[in-house]
Coordinates of C-alpha atoms and ligand atoms in Angstrom, one line a residue:
M1 CA -0.2 14.1 9.0
F2 CA 3.4 14.6 10.0
V3 CA 6.5 13.7 8.0
L4 CA 9.8 12.5 9.4
E5 CA 12.7 12.5 7.1
F6 CA 15.9 10.5 7.3
K7 CA 18.9 10.3 5.0
V8 CA 19.5 6.8 3.8
K9 CA 22.8 5.0 4.0
A10 CA 23.2 1.9 1.9
K11 CA 25.3 0.0 -0.5
Q12 CA 25.4 0.8 -4.2
Q13 CA 23.3 -2.2 -5.2
Q14 CA 20.6 -1.1 -2.7
Y15 CA 20.5 2.3 -4.2
Q16 CA 20.0 0.6 -7.6
A17 CA 17.2 -1.4 -6.1
I18 CA 15.5 1.8 -4.9
N19 CA 15.9 3.3 -8.4
D20 CA 14.3 0.2 -9.7
A21 CA 11.4 0.5 -7.3
I22 CA 10.9 4.1 -8.2
R23 CA 11.0 3.2 -11.9
T24 CA 8.4 0.5 -11.4
S25 CA 6.1 2.9 -9.4
Q26 CA 6.3 5.4 -12.3
F27 CA 5.6 2.7 -14.8
I28 CA 2.4 1.6 -12.9
R29 CA 1.3 5.2 -12.5
N30 CA 1.7 5.8 -16.2
K31 CA 0.1 2.6 -17.2
C32 CA -3.0 3.4 -15.0
L33 CA -3.2 6.8 -16.7
R34 CA -3.1 5.2 -20.1
Y35 CA -5.8 2.7 -19.0
W36 CA -8.0 5.6 -17.9
M37 CA -7.4 7.4 -21.2
D38 CA -8.3 4.4 -23.3
N39 CA -11.3 3.3 -21.4
Q40 CA -14.5 5.2 -20.7
G41 CA -15.8 5.6 -17.2
V42 CA -12.7 4.2 -15.4
N43 CA -12.8 4.9 -11.7
K44 CA -10.4 4.6 -8.7
Y45 CA -11.3 1.0 -8.0
D46 CA -10.8 0.0 -11.6
L47 CA -7.3 1.3 -11.4
S48 CA -6.7 -0.5 -8.2
A49 CA -7.9 -3.7 -9.9
Y50 CA -5.7 -3.0 -12.9
C51 CA -2.6 -3.1 -10.7
K52 CA -3.2 -6.8 -10.3
V53 CA -3.3 -7.3 -14.1
L54 CA 0.0 -5.4 -14.4
A55 CA 1.6 -7.6 -11.8
H56 CA 0.6 -10.7 -13.8
E57 CA 1.8 -9.2 -17.0
F58 CA 5.1 -7.7 -15.9
K59 CA 7.6 -9.5 -13.7
F60 CA 9.2 -6.2 -12.4
A61 CA 5.7 -5.0 -11.4
N62 CA 5.1 -8.1 -9.5
E63 CA 8.3 -7.6 -7.6
L64 CA 7.1 -4.4 -6.1
N65 CA 5.0 -4.7 -2.9
S66 CA 1.3 -4.9 -3.7
Q67 CA 0.4 -1.9 -1.5
A68 CA 3.2 0.1 -3.1
R69 CA 1.6 -0.8 -6.5
Q70 CA -1.7 0.4 -5.1
A71 CA -0.1 3.7 -4.0
S72 CA 1.2 4.2 -7.5
A73 CA -2.3 3.7 -8.9
E74 CA -3.5 6.2 -6.3
R75 CA -1.0 8.7 -7.6
A76 CA -2.4 8.4 -11.1
W77 CA -5.9 8.8 -9.7
S78 CA -5.1 11.9 -7.7
S79 CA -3.8 13.6 -10.8
I80 CA -7.0 12.5 -12.7
S81 CA -9.3 13.7 -9.9
R82 CA -7.4 17.0 -9.6
F83 CA -8.0 17.5 -13.3
F84 CA -11.8 16.9 -12.8
E85 CA -11.8 19.4 -10.0
N86 CA -10.1 22.0 -12.1
C87 CA -12.7 21.3 -14.9
K88 CA -15.5 22.0 -12.4
K89 CA -13.8 25.2 -11.1
K90 CA -12.4 26.8 -14.2
V91 CA -14.4 25.7 -17.2
S92 CA -17.8 27.2 -17.7
G93 CA -20.6 25.5 -16.0
K94 CA -22.1 23.9 -19.1
K95 CA -18.9 22.0 -20.0
A96 CA -18.3 21.0 -16.5
E97 CA -21.7 19.5 -16.2
N98 CA -21.0 17.5 -19.3
A99 CA -17.7 16.3 -18.0
V100 CA -18.3 12.7 -17.3
L101 CA -15.5 10.7 -15.8
G102 CA -13.4 9.2 -18.6
S103 CA -15.3 10.8 -21.4
P104 CA -13.0 11.8 -24.3
Q105 CA -14.2 15.4 -24.8
V106 CA -13.1 16.2 -21.3
K107 CA -9.6 15.2 -22.2
Q108 CA -9.3 18.2 -24.6
F109 CA -9.4 20.8 -21.9
S110 CA -5.6 21.3 -21.9
K111 CA -5.6 24.3 -19.6
T112 CA -7.2 22.5 -16.8
G113 CA -4.2 20.4 -16.0
Y114 CA -4.9 17.3 -18.1
P115 CA -2.8 14.5 -16.4
K116 CA 0.6 13.9 -18.0
F117 CA 2.8 10.9 -18.1
K118 CA 5.7 11.1 -15.7
K119 CA 9.2 10.7 -16.9
F120 CA 11.3 11.7 -13.9
S121 CA 9.6 10.3 -10.9
R122 CA 11.8 10.5 -7.9
S123 CA 10.0 8.5 -5.3
V124 CA 8.2 5.3 -4.5
E125 CA 5.7 5.0 -1.7
Y126 CA 4.9 2.0 0.5
K127 CA 1.8 1.9 2.8
T128 CA 1.7 -0.3 5.8
T129 CA 3.3 -3.5 4.4
G130 CA 6.5 -4.4 2.7
W131 CA 8.7 -2.8 5.3
K132 CA 9.5 -3.1 9.0
V133 CA 11.3 -0.9 11.4
L134 CA 14.0 -3.1 12.9
S135 CA 15.6 -0.6 15.3
P136 CA 15.2 3.2 15.9
K137 CA 17.6 3.8 13.0
T138 CA 17.1 0.9 10.6
I139 CA 14.3 -0.2 8.3
N140 CA 13.9 -3.4 6.2
F141 CA 12.1 -3.6 2.9
S142 CA 11.0 -7.1 2.2
D143 CA 9.5 -7.1 -1.3
K144 CA 11.3 -8.7 -4.2
K145 CA 12.9 -5.4 -5.3
G146 CA 15.9 -6.4 -3.1
I147 CA 16.2 -3.1 -1.2
G148 CA 16.9 -4.9 2.0
T149 CA 17.9 -3.2 5.2
L150 CA 18.7 0.5 5.1
K151 CA 20.5 2.6 7.7
L152 CA 18.7 5.9 8.6
K153 CA 20.5 9.1 9.6
G154 CA 18.7 11.9 11.3
S155 CA 17.9 13.3 14.7
W156 CA 14.5 11.6 15.0
D157 CA 14.1 8.4 17.0
L158 CA 11.5 6.0 15.4
G159 CA 11.4 4.2 18.7
Y160 CA 9.3 7.1 20.1
F161 CA 6.4 6.4 17.8
N162 CA 4.0 3.4 17.5
E163 CA 4.6 1.5 14.3
S164 CA 0.8 1.7 13.8
D165 CA 1.0 5.5 13.6
I166 CA 3.2 5.2 10.5
K167 CA 0.8 5.3 7.6
R168 CA 3.2 5.5 4.7
V169 CA 6.9 5.1 4.0
R170 CA 8.4 6.9 1.0
L171 CA 11.8 6.4 -0.6
L172 CA 13.1 9.5 -2.4
R173 CA 16.0 10.3 -4.7
K174 CA 17.3 13.8 -4.3
A175 CA 20.2 15.7 -5.7
D176 CA 22.4 14.8 -2.7
G177 CA 21.3 11.3 -2.1
Y178 CA 18.5 9.0 -1.0
Y179 CA 16.0 9.8 1.7
C180 CA 13.3 7.8 3.6
Q181 CA 10.2 9.6 4.8
F182 CA 7.7 8.3 7.3
V183 CA 4.2 9.8 7.2
L184 CA 2.7 9.6 10.6
S185 CA -0.9 10.2 11.5
V186 CA -0.7 12.4 14.6
E187 CA -3.9 12.2 16.5
V188 CA -4.9 15.2 18.5
K189 CA -5.3 13.3 21.7
E190 CA -5.1 16.2 24.0
E191 CA -7.6 19.1 23.8
V192 CA -5.5 22.2 24.2
K193 CA -7.4 25.5 24.6
P194 CA -6.0 28.5 22.9
S195 CA -3.8 30.4 25.3
G196 CA -3.9 33.7 23.5
K197 CA -0.2 33.8 23.6
C198 CA 2.3 34.2 20.7
I199 CA 5.9 33.5 21.4
G200 CA 9.2 34.2 19.6
L201 CA 12.3 32.3 20.4
D202 CA 15.9 33.3 19.8
V203 CA 18.7 30.7 20.1
G204 CA 22.0 31.6 21.5
L205 CA 25.1 30.2 23.0
S206 CA 24.7 31.9 26.4
S207 CA 21.3 30.5 26.9
F208 CA 19.3 27.8 25.1
Y209 CA 16.7 30.3 24.1
T210 CA 15.4 33.7 25.0
D211 CA 11.8 34.5 24.3
N212 CA 10.2 37.8 23.4
E213 CA 9.4 38.7 27.0
G214 CA 13.0 38.2 28.0
N215 CA 12.5 34.8 29.7
K216 CA 15.6 32.7 29.3
I217 CA 16.0 28.9 29.3
D218 CA 19.5 27.9 30.3
N219 CA 21.5 25.4 28.4
P220 CA 21.1 22.1 30.0
K221 CA 24.0 21.2 32.2
F222 CA 24.5 17.8 30.6
L223 CA 25.5 19.5 27.4
R224 CA 28.5 21.2 29.1
K225 CA 29.4 18.1 30.9
S226 CA 29.3 15.9 27.9
E227 CA 31.1 18.4 25.8
K228 CA 34.0 18.1 28.2
S229 CA 34.0 14.3 28.3
L230 CA 33.5 14.1 24.5
K231 CA 36.6 16.3 24.0
K232 CA 38.6 14.2 26.4
L233 CA 37.6 10.9 24.9
A234 CA 38.2 12.1 21.3
R235 CA 41.7 13.2 22.3
R236 CA 42.4 9.9 23.8
L237 CA 41.1 8.0 20.7
S238 CA 43.3 10.1 18.4
K239 CA 46.4 9.1 20.4
K240 CA 45.8 5.3 20.2
K241 CA 47.5 3.4 17.5
K242 CA 45.4 2.6 14.4
G243 CA 44.0 -1.0 14.4
S244 CA 45.0 -1.6 18.0
N245 CA 42.7 -3.1 20.6
N246 CA 43.0 0.0 22.7
R247 CA 41.8 2.1 19.9
K248 CA 38.7 -0.1 19.6
K249 CA 38.0 0.2 23.3
A250 CA 38.5 4.0 23.2
R251 CA 36.1 4.2 20.2
A252 CA 33.5 2.2 22.0
R253 CA 33.8 4.5 25.1
L254 CA 33.3 7.5 22.9
A255 CA 30.3 6.0 21.1
K256 CA 28.7 5.2 24.5
V257 CA 29.0 8.8 25.6
H258 CA 27.6 10.0 22.3
L259 CA 24.6 7.7 22.8
K260 CA 24.0 8.9 26.3
V261 CA 24.2 12.5 25.2
S262 CA 21.8 12.0 22.3
R263 CA 19.3 10.3 24.7
Q264 CA 19.5 13.2 27.2
R265 CA 19.2 15.7 24.4
K266 CA 16.1 14.1 23.0
D267 CA 14.6 14.0 26.5
F268 CA 15.3 17.6 27.0
A269 CA 14.0 18.6 23.6
V270 CA 10.8 16.6 23.9
K271 CA 9.9 18.0 27.3
L272 CA 10.7 21.6 26.6
A273 CA 9.0 21.6 23.2
R274 CA 5.9 20.1 24.6
C275 CA 5.8 22.8 27.3
V276 CA 6.4 25.7 24.9
V277 CA 3.8 24.5 22.4
H278 CA 1.3 23.8 25.1
F279 CA 1.3 27.3 26.5
S280 CA 1.4 29.2 23.2
D281 CA -0.8 29.5 20.1
V282 CA 1.9 30.7 17.7
I283 CA 5.5 29.8 18.0
A284 CA 8.0 31.7 15.8
Y285 CA 11.7 30.7 15.7
E286 CA 14.7 31.0 13.5
D287 CA 14.9 28.8 10.4
L288 CA 18.4 27.4 11.0
R289 CA 19.6 25.0 8.3
V290 CA 21.3 21.7 9.1
K291 CA 23.8 22.4 6.4
N292 CA 25.0 25.5 8.2
L293 CA 25.1 23.7 11.5
V294 CA 27.4 20.9 10.2
K295 CA 29.9 23.4 8.9
N296 CA 30.5 24.9 12.3
H297 CA 33.8 23.8 13.8
C298 CA 33.3 25.1 17.3
L299 CA 32.3 22.0 19.4
A300 CA 30.2 23.9 22.0
K301 CA 28.3 25.6 19.2
S302 CA 27.7 22.4 17.2
I303 CA 26.5 20.5 20.3
N304 CA 24.2 23.4 21.0
D305 CA 22.9 23.6 17.5
A306 CA 22.2 19.9 17.4
A307 CA 20.1 20.3 20.6
W308 CA 18.4 23.3 19.2
Y309 CA 17.6 21.6 15.9
Q310 CA 16.1 18.7 17.6
F311 CA 14.1 20.9 19.8
R312 CA 12.7 22.7 16.8
E313 CA 11.6 19.5 15.2
W314 CA 9.7 18.5 18.3
V315 CA 8.1 22.0 18.4
E316 CA 6.8 21.3 14.9
Y317 CA 5.7 17.9 15.9
F318 CA 3.7 19.1 18.9
G319 CA 2.5 22.0 16.8
V320 CA 0.6 19.5 14.6
K321 CA -0.4 17.4 17.5
F322 CA -1.9 20.3 19.5
G323 CA -3.2 22.2 16.5
K324 CA -0.8 25.2 17.1
I325 CA 1.0 27.3 14.5
T326 CA 4.7 27.0 14.1
I327 CA 6.6 29.4 11.9
A328 CA 10.3 29.3 10.9
V329 CA 11.6 32.7 10.2
P330 CA 14.8 33.4 8.1
P331 CA 17.5 34.4 10.6
Q332 CA 18.7 37.5 8.7
Y333 CA 18.8 40.8 10.6
T334 CA 16.9 39.5 13.6
S335 CA 19.6 40.6 16.0
Q336 CA 20.7 43.8 14.2
N337 CA 17.3 45.5 13.7
C338 CA 15.7 47.5 16.5
S339 CA 12.5 45.7 17.5
S340 CA 11.0 49.0 18.5
C341 CA 11.7 51.4 15.5
G342 CA 13.1 49.1 12.9
N343 CA 16.4 50.9 12.5
I344 CA 19.6 48.8 12.1
V345 CA 21.8 48.9 15.1
K346 CA 25.0 47.1 14.3
K347 CA 26.4 44.8 17.0
T348 CA 29.3 42.5 17.3
L349 CA 28.8 39.0 18.9
S350 CA 30.1 40.4 22.2
T351 CA 27.6 43.2 22.4
R352 CA 25.1 41.9 24.8
T353 CA 22.7 44.8 25.0
H354 CA 20.7 46.4 22.3
I355 CA 20.8 50.2 22.6
C356 CA 19.0 52.3 20.0
K357 CA 18.6 56.0 19.3
C358 CA 14.9 55.6 19.8
S359 CA 15.6 55.0 23.5
C360 CA 14.9 51.3 23.2
V361 CA 17.3 49.4 25.5
L362 CA 16.9 45.6 25.6
D363 CA 18.8 42.4 26.1
R364 CA 20.3 41.5 22.8
D365 CA 18.6 38.2 22.6
E366 CA 15.2 39.5 23.7
N367 CA 15.4 42.1 21.0
A368 CA 16.0 39.3 18.5
A369 CA 13.2 37.2 19.9
I370 CA 10.8 40.1 19.4
N371 CA 11.9 40.6 15.8
I372 CA 11.4 36.9 15.2
L373 CA 7.9 37.0 16.6
K374 CA 7.1 40.1 14.5
N375 CA 8.4 38.6 11.3
G376 CA 6.6 35.3 12.1
L377 CA 3.3 37.0 12.7
S378 CA 3.5 39.2 9.6
T379 CA 3.9 36.1 7.4
V380 CA 1.0 34.1 8.8
G381 CA -1.3 36.1 6.6
H382 CA 0.6 35.0 3.5
T383 CA 0.5 31.3 4.0
G384 CA -3.0 30.7 2.9
S385 CA -5.4 28.3 4.5
K386 CA -4.8 25.3 2.3
A387 CA -2.4 23.5 4.6
W388 CA -4.5 23.9 7.7
G389 CA -7.1 21.8 9.2
E390 CA -10.4 23.3 10.3
N391 CA -9.3 24.0 13.8
A392 CA -6.2 25.8 12.6
S393 CA -8.1 28.1 10.3
T394 CA -10.3 29.5 13.1
L395 CA -7.2 29.9 15.2
M396 CA -5.6 31.7 12.2
E397 CA -8.4 34.2 12.2
E398 CA -7.9 35.0 15.8
I399 CA -4.2 35.5 15.1
L400 CA -4.8 37.7 12.1
S401 CA -6.9 40.0 14.3
K402 CA -4.1 40.1 16.8
Q403 CA -1.6 40.8 14.2
V404 CA -2.6 44.5 14.1
I405 CA -1.0 44.9 17.5
F406 CA 2.3 43.4 16.5
V407 CA 3.0 44.3 13.0
N408 CA 4.1 47.6 11.7
Q409 CA 1.8 48.1 8.7
E410 CA 4.2 50.3 6.8
S411 CA 6.8 47.8 5.9
P412 CA 5.9 44.2 6.2
P413 CA 9.2 42.2 5.8
Q414 CA 9.3 40.1 2.7
I415 CA 10.2 36.7 3.8
G416 CA 9.2 33.2 3.1
V417 CA 7.6 31.1 5.7
R418 CA 7.8 27.4 6.4
V419 CA 4.8 26.2 8.3
S420 CA 5.2 22.9 10.2
K421 CA 5.6 19.8 8.2
I422 CA 2.0 19.3 7.3
A423 CA 1.4 17.2 4.2
W424 CA -1.6 15.7 2.6
P425 CA -4.6 17.4 4.1
Ligands
ZN501 ZN1 15.0 51.8 17.8

């Protein structure tokens, strides 16, 4: 499974409708839980049937799409079944054997994660009905909650995927606004043999990326070209009188160039990412945050960062698709540390060569790429095998055996790792 996330742009009343849908979903989940508590031997299918009863009984429950109601019941069931699994694992064998679904004595095992009522749900989940993708950046929700059509903001293009690949759609409320997630089933259509290669990528302004062997990929020419014309058109737009027809025309021209660039950028990102992932087993790269990217005022840098960010998302996508491992490494110190001895060698942005006392002389970006790969490989061992499919875990063993070559055992860097967006094994 692979999750695409977009920020949602909508009117205030639409946000209220999303809140209402989230509340209803929580209500159904809690009601199902209560039903399970009060009745012996309730199973998954009983909860599913109970959704219908709730829809009859409560108007606001009926307003929510029927599959979204089912999804809420499934949420209740997943916390119930998790509880039973915990009982089996943690509680002594005798009690676990006696643990019959829905039996009251089981409910007393408080330490085994007895399911709780939710008070602050922040999401509602639709399955394959109740919504439709209208264009690459708009989605319509058609149930009676009145959410309507939402604009989506993000670098992904939904047009690239088949609608039948979208298995679930979630609406989420976060601290900084509302989000829409698409859960895609990514089939591994292509059998890719392990290449035995691990690659570290360093992003820079002088080249699109440099890998740990010193190979550089140039910035695509269209980025430079479009940077120039974007600048020119933006300047022209700013000179036109507000509200005038000329201003409208200028804005349309600017929007057209933006669209063209974004298409080219996507094309470039998809092709390059596919290639990189195809020929490597492990791909480590810097974990650059969107927030930091937006803050940057230098146009060349921001265009570059956008391209890089999209590239990274596609690397993660193909990582899931081809069963490869992708690791985002925090960017701290990757350029300052010596990749050979670990000493800090301070550099300004203009220092292009890494020269260390230990006689290590490397291209600045190559040195960084090696550090990124090292950091990435040293964290693979900490991720645990939970998130991985079967293929990946055998691959992981291979990698762990290789790790010895790469990692300095004395001081493994303490860093977090974000493995590709895999959800719901
Ligand atoms: Zn050194």
